[in-house]
Amino acid sequence: MQSLDSEISAAIVAAGGAISFEKFMELALYAPAGFYSTEVRAGRRGDFITSPEVGPLFGAVVANAVDAQWRQLGRPKKFELVEVGAGPGTLARSVLSAELECRDALRYIAVEVSDVQRRLHTAEMHSQSTLPTEPMVGMIIANELLDNLPFRLFVFDGVWQEAFVAKQGESFVEVLRRVNDAPEWLPQVAPHGARVPVQNAAAKWLASCLELLQSGSITIFDYCSTSSDAITNPWRDWLRTYRQHEQGEHYLRHPGSQDITSHVMIDQLQLVRQADRVETQADWLIRNGINQLVEDGRNYWQANAAKPDVKALKMRSRVSESEALCDPKGLGNFKVLEWHK
Ligand SMILES: C[S@@+](CC[C@H](N)C(=O)[O-])C[C@H]1O[C@@H](n2cnc3c(N)ncnc32)[C@H](O)[C@@H]1O
C-alpha cells in the first residue's frame, strides 16, 4: 500500500502545489492508509471513548427512543434503523441486545465507510458502506459522525481566505488563498487570525438523510458549537486531534496516525433545515428513560448480589455508565439534534 505521506504529496503535486485542508483531512482519515481505514479507533484500547463504548446503557436508552418512534409512527410492519458511522458496531450490538418492542418490524442498517470496522459487524446489522438509497420509514442516527467529516477551513487575515496544504521539505504546511466561493454568512470583520470550519459535507449529509427519510426522525449526537463561537474562541477549542486517548499534535502533523475532528457547527446544519429539537445529551437520555434503566439495574443487582451472574454485573455497571454519559463536564454536555418528518 502507498504510504499516506506519499499519497498526500502526490495529490498536492497533481493539484499544482496545494490541496484544500478539506482534501487533506479526507485523505488523512479515509485514504487506504488513513486513520479510520487501518484500525478500529473507538474503545478503551483505541484512541477515544464514545458514548456507546462506555457500556451497553447508551444503546439501551437509544432502544427506548427507537420504540417510541415506532409507536409514534403507528407501529409500522417495516421499520428501519440506519446508524451512520457505526464504527465497529458497538452501538448496534447494545441496541439489538436490548428489549425492543419493535423487534419484529426492525431492520438495523449499520453504515460504516471503513472496511476494517465493517468486518466486525454481524449479519444482524446489515452492514454497508454508504447510505441506503430507497426511501425509508424509521430513524437515522449518528454518534460522533459529523465531527469527523472533512470541512473547509477559513482564516481571517484582513479578508477571509481558505486554508490549503502544501509541502515544504518533509513537512506539510498551510498556505492561505483567496477564493471566490467563501460562504456569504461569514462576517465582514473578525479578529485577525480567526478561524472557522465550513462544514459542507455535514450539511450535505443532513440534506441526503432528509431526502431519504419518508417519515420518522434523524438524531445526531455530537460535540457542537456555533460558527460565531468558533470565530471568537481559540481554534484549538474546536479543532482537535487525538491519539491513544491523548490530544494529538498540530492537525498537519503525522497524517494517518491521529484523528482530526471539529465541533459541529449547529448554525450551519440549521441552514439546511431548522432542527425540531436541540438539547444536551444528559437531557435527551433522561427524557428517554435512563433513570428508570439505572433503577432497574440497581434493583436487579440488589436481588442477585449474593450470587451475581454476568447480567447482574452488567446491571450494576449502569450506575457508573449513567454518571459518565450524563456528566455535565463531559459526554452529558454533548448536543443531541433531532429532525422529524
Ligand atoms: C468517531 S467515529 C464514531 C464511531 C461510533 N459511532 C461511536 O460512537 O463509537 C466516526 C466513524 O464514522 C465513520 N465515517 C466517517 N465518514 C463516514 C461516512 N460518510 N459514512 C459512514 N461512516 C463514516 C468513520 O470511519 C468512523 O468509524
JSON list of C-alpha atoms in Angstrom, two decimals, residues 74-177:
[
{"chain": "A", "resi": 74, "resn": "GLY", "atom": "CA", "xyz": [-48.36, 3.78, 14.35]},
{"chain": "A", "resi": 75, "resn": "ARG", "atom": "CA", "xyz": [-46.28, 0.58, 14.76]},
{"chain": "A", "resi": 76, "resn": "PRO", "atom": "CA", "xyz": [-45.42, 0.08, 11.05]},
{"chain": "A", "resi": 77, "resn": "LYS", "atom": "CA", "xyz": [-44.69, -3.52, 9.96]},
{"chain": "A", "resi": 78, "resn": "LYS", "atom": "CA", "xyz": [-41.39, -2.43, 8.44]},
{"chain": "A", "resi": 79, "resn": "PHE", "atom": "CA", "xyz": [-39.21, -0.03, 10.42]},
{"chain": "A", "resi": 80, "resn": "GLU", "atom": "CA", "xyz": [-35.59, 0.77, 9.55]},
{"chain": "A", "resi": 81, "resn": "LEU", "atom": "CA", "xyz": [-32.94, 1.99, 11.95]},
{"chain": "A", "resi": 82, "resn": "VAL", "atom": "CA", "xyz": [-29.99, 3.36, 10.00]},
{"chain": "A", "resi": 83, "resn": "GLU", "atom": "CA", "xyz": [-26.90, 4.07, 12.08]},
{"chain": "A", "resi": 84, "resn": "VAL", "atom": "CA", "xyz": [-24.30, 6.06, 10.15]},
{"chain": "A", "resi": 85, "resn": "GLY", "atom": "CA", "xyz": [-20.64, 5.99, 11.17]},
{"chain": "A", "resi": 86, "resn": "ALA", "atom": "CA", "xyz": [-21.29, 2.77, 13.07]},
{"chain": "A", "resi": 87, "resn": "GLY", "atom": "CA", "xyz": [-17.60, 2.11, 13.82]},
{"chain": "A", "resi": 88, "resn": "PRO", "atom": "CA", "xyz": [-17.05, -1.49, 14.95]},
{"chain": "A", "resi": 89, "resn": "GLY", "atom": "CA", "xyz": [-20.80, -1.91, 15.65]},
{"chain": "A", "resi": 90, "resn": "THR", "atom": "CA", "xyz": [-20.78, -1.37, 19.41]},
{"chain": "A", "resi": 91, "resn": "LEU", "atom": "CA", "xyz": [-23.98, 0.71, 19.50]},
{"chain": "A", "resi": 92, "resn": "ALA", "atom": "CA", "xyz": [-25.69, -1.76, 17.16]},
{"chain": "A", "resi": 93, "resn": "ARG", "atom": "CA", "xyz": [-24.80, -4.65, 19.50]},
{"chain": "A", "resi": 94, "resn": "SER", "atom": "CA", "xyz": [-26.24, -2.81, 22.51]},
{"chain": "A", "resi": 95, "resn": "VAL", "atom": "CA", "xyz": [-29.43, -1.74, 20.75]},
{"chain": "A", "resi": 96, "resn": "LEU", "atom": "CA", "xyz": [-30.02, -5.21, 19.32]},
{"chain": "A", "resi": 97, "resn": "SER", "atom": "CA", "xyz": [-29.49, -6.86, 22.69]},
{"chain": "A", "resi": 98, "resn": "ALA", "atom": "CA", "xyz": [-31.96, -4.52, 24.44]},
{"chain": "A", "resi": 99, "resn": "GLU", "atom": "CA", "xyz": [-35.62, -5.46, 24.96]},
{"chain": "A", "resi": 100, "resn": "LEU", "atom": "CA", "xyz": [-37.12, -3.97, 21.80]},
{"chain": "A", "resi": 101, "resn": "GLU", "atom": "CA", "xyz": [-40.87, -3.78, 21.37]},
{"chain": "A", "resi": 102, "resn": "CYS", "atom": "CA", "xyz": [-40.41, -3.15, 17.64]},
{"chain": "A", "resi": 103, "resn": "ARG", "atom": "CA", "xyz": [-38.03, -6.11, 17.15]},
{"chain": "A", "resi": 104, "resn": "ASP", "atom": "CA", "xyz": [-40.21, -7.98, 14.62]},
{"chain": "A", "resi": 105, "resn": "ALA", "atom": "CA", "xyz": [-40.52, -4.87, 12.45]},
{"chain": "A", "resi": 106, "resn": "LEU", "atom": "CA", "xyz": [-36.94, -3.71, 12.84]},
{"chain": "A", "resi": 107, "resn": "ARG", "atom": "CA", "xyz": [-34.18, -3.85, 10.28]},
{"chain": "A", "resi": 108, "resn": "TYR", "atom": "CA", "xyz": [-30.90, -2.41, 11.63]},
{"chain": "A", "resi": 109, "resn": "ILE", "atom": "CA", "xyz": [-28.62, -0.99, 8.93]},
{"chain": "A", "resi": 110, "resn": "ALA", "atom": "CA", "xyz": [-25.09, -0.14, 10.07]},
{"chain": "A", "resi": 111, "resn": "VAL", "atom": "CA", "xyz": [-23.40, 2.24, 7.64]},
{"chain": "A", "resi": 112, "resn": "GLU", "atom": "CA", "xyz": [-19.64, 2.44, 8.02]},
{"chain": "A", "resi": 113, "resn": "VAL", "atom": "CA", "xyz": [-17.16, 3.65, 5.44]},
{"chain": "A", "resi": 114, "resn": "SER", "atom": "CA", "xyz": [-14.14, 1.78, 6.87]},
{"chain": "A", "resi": 115, "resn": "ASP", "atom": "CA", "xyz": [-13.72, -1.86, 5.72]},
{"chain": "A", "resi": 116, "resn": "VAL", "atom": "CA", "xyz": [-11.65, -2.71, 8.81]},
{"chain": "A", "resi": 117, "resn": "GLN", "atom": "CA", "xyz": [-14.50, -1.68, 11.09]},
{"chain": "A", "resi": 118, "resn": "ARG", "atom": "CA", "xyz": [-17.25, -3.13, 8.89]},
{"chain": "A", "resi": 119, "resn": "ARG", "atom": "CA", "xyz": [-15.60, -6.53, 9.15]},
{"chain": "A", "resi": 120, "resn": "LEU", "atom": "CA", "xyz": [-16.55, -6.56, 12.85]},
{"chain": "A", "resi": 121, "resn": "HIS", "atom": "CA", "xyz": [-20.27, -6.11, 12.11]},
{"chain": "A", "resi": 122, "resn": "THR", "atom": "CA", "xyz": [-22.61, -9.10, 12.42]},
{"chain": "A", "resi": 123, "resn": "ALA", "atom": "CA", "xyz": [-25.17, -10.25, 9.85]},
{"chain": "A", "resi": 124, "resn": "GLU", "atom": "CA", "xyz": [-27.94, -8.87, 12.07]},
{"chain": "A", "resi": 125, "resn": "MET", "atom": "CA", "xyz": [-26.55, -5.34, 11.48]},
{"chain": "A", "resi": 126, "resn": "HIS", "atom": "CA", "xyz": [-26.99, -5.37, 7.66]},
{"chain": "A", "resi": 127, "resn": "SER", "atom": "CA", "xyz": [-23.66, -3.68, 7.23]},
{"chain": "A", "resi": 128, "resn": "GLN", "atom": "CA", "xyz": [-22.99, -1.39, 4.28]},
{"chain": "A", "resi": 129, "resn": "SER", "atom": "CA", "xyz": [-20.52, 1.34, 3.29]},
{"chain": "A", "resi": 130, "resn": "THR", "atom": "CA", "xyz": [-22.92, 4.01, 2.06]},
{"chain": "A", "resi": 131, "resn": "LEU", "atom": "CA", "xyz": [-26.35, 5.35, 2.97]},
{"chain": "A", "resi": 132, "resn": "PRO", "atom": "CA", "xyz": [-29.32, 3.36, 1.66]},
{"chain": "A", "resi": 133, "resn": "THR", "atom": "CA", "xyz": [-30.91, 4.80, -1.47]},
{"chain": "A", "resi": 134, "resn": "GLU", "atom": "CA", "xyz": [-34.53, 3.59, -1.14]},
{"chain": "A", "resi": 135, "resn": "PRO", "atom": "CA", "xyz": [-36.94, 5.91, 0.72]},
{"chain": "A", "resi": 136, "resn": "MET", "atom": "CA", "xyz": [-37.32, 4.68, 4.29]},
{"chain": "A", "resi": 137, "resn": "VAL", "atom": "CA", "xyz": [-39.61, 4.81, 7.30]},
{"chain": "A", "resi": 138, "resn": "GLY", "atom": "CA", "xyz": [-37.82, 4.78, 10.64]},
{"chain": "A", "resi": 139, "resn": "MET", "atom": "CA", "xyz": [-34.86, 6.51, 12.25]},
{"chain": "A", "resi": 140, "resn": "ILE", "atom": "CA", "xyz": [-31.42, 7.66, 11.17]},
{"chain": "A", "resi": 141, "resn": "ILE", "atom": "CA", "xyz": [-28.92, 8.04, 14.00]},
{"chain": "A", "resi": 142, "resn": "ALA", "atom": "CA", "xyz": [-25.26, 9.06, 14.13]},
{"chain": "A", "resi": 143, "resn": "ASN", "atom": "CA", "xyz": [-23.00, 9.29, 17.16]},
{"chain": "A", "resi": 144, "resn": "GLU", "atom": "CA", "xyz": [-19.83, 11.36, 16.67]},
{"chain": "A", "resi": 145, "resn": "LEU", "atom": "CA", "xyz": [-20.01, 11.11, 12.87]},
{"chain": "A", "resi": 146, "resn": "LEU", "atom": "CA", "xyz": [-20.37, 14.72, 11.75]},
{"chain": "A", "resi": 147, "resn": "ASP", "atom": "CA", "xyz": [-17.34, 15.94, 13.73]},
{"chain": "A", "resi": 148, "resn": "ASN", "atom": "CA", "xyz": [-15.22, 13.60, 11.59]},
{"chain": "A", "resi": 149, "resn": "LEU", "atom": "CA", "xyz": [-16.50, 14.70, 8.18]},
{"chain": "A", "resi": 150, "resn": "PRO", "atom": "CA", "xyz": [-13.90, 16.74, 6.26]},
{"chain": "A", "resi": 151, "resn": "PHE", "atom": "CA", "xyz": [-14.53, 20.50, 6.28]},
{"chain": "A", "resi": 152, "resn": "ARG", "atom": "CA", "xyz": [-13.18, 23.60, 4.58]},
{"chain": "A", "resi": 153, "resn": "LEU", "atom": "CA", "xyz": [-11.15, 25.84, 6.85]},
{"chain": "A", "resi": 154, "resn": "PHE", "atom": "CA", "xyz": [-11.28, 29.65, 6.56]},
{"chain": "A", "resi": 155, "resn": "VAL", "atom": "CA", "xyz": [-8.88, 32.09, 8.19]},
{"chain": "A", "resi": 156, "resn": "PHE", "atom": "CA", "xyz": [-9.37, 35.88, 8.65]},
{"chain": "A", "resi": 157, "resn": "ASP", "atom": "CA", "xyz": [-6.35, 37.79, 7.51]},
{"chain": "A", "resi": 158, "resn": "GLY", "atom": "CA", "xyz": [-7.87, 41.20, 6.73]},
{"chain": "A", "resi": 159, "resn": "VAL", "atom": "CA", "xyz": [-10.21, 39.21, 4.45]},
{"chain": "A", "resi": 160, "resn": "TRP", "atom": "CA", "xyz": [-11.39, 35.60, 4.68]},
{"chain": "A", "resi": 161, "resn": "GLN", "atom": "CA", "xyz": [-9.00, 33.20, 3.00]},
{"chain": "A", "resi": 162, "resn": "GLU", "atom": "CA", "xyz": [-9.18, 29.43, 2.67]},
{"chain": "A", "resi": 163, "resn": "ALA", "atom": "CA", "xyz": [-6.53, 27.17, 4.22]},
{"chain": "A", "resi": 164, "resn": "PHE", "atom": "CA", "xyz": [-4.70, 24.96, 1.72]},
{"chain": "A", "resi": 165, "resn": "VAL", "atom": "CA", "xyz": [-1.92, 22.48, 2.37]},
{"chain": "A", "resi": 166, "resn": "ALA", "atom": "CA", "xyz": [1.42, 22.43, 0.52]},
{"chain": "A", "resi": 167, "resn": "LYS", "atom": "CA", "xyz": [4.64, 20.52, 1.03]},
{"chain": "A", "resi": 168, "resn": "GLN", "atom": "CA", "xyz": [7.83, 22.19, 2.24]},
{"chain": "A", "resi": 169, "resn": "GLY", "atom": "CA", "xyz": [10.75, 19.81, 2.54]},
{"chain": "A", "resi": 170, "resn": "GLU", "atom": "CA", "xyz": [9.42, 16.84, 4.52]},
{"chain": "A", "resi": 171, "resn": "SER", "atom": "CA", "xyz": [6.59, 18.82, 6.18]},
{"chain": "A", "resi": 172, "resn": "PHE", "atom": "CA", "xyz": [3.06, 19.70, 5.24]},
{"chain": "A", "resi": 173, "resn": "VAL", "atom": "CA", "xyz": [2.46, 23.44, 5.65]},
{"chain": "A", "resi": 174, "resn": "GLU", "atom": "CA", "xyz": [-0.56, 25.70, 5.49]},
{"chain": "A", "resi": 175, "resn": "VAL", "atom": "CA", "xyz": [-0.96, 28.30, 2.77]},
{"chain": "A", "resi": 176, "resn": "LEU", "atom": "CA", "xyz": [-3.84, 30.77, 2.58]},
{"chain": "A", "resi": 177, "resn": "ARG", "atom": "CA", "xyz": [-5.66, 31.52, -0.65]}
]
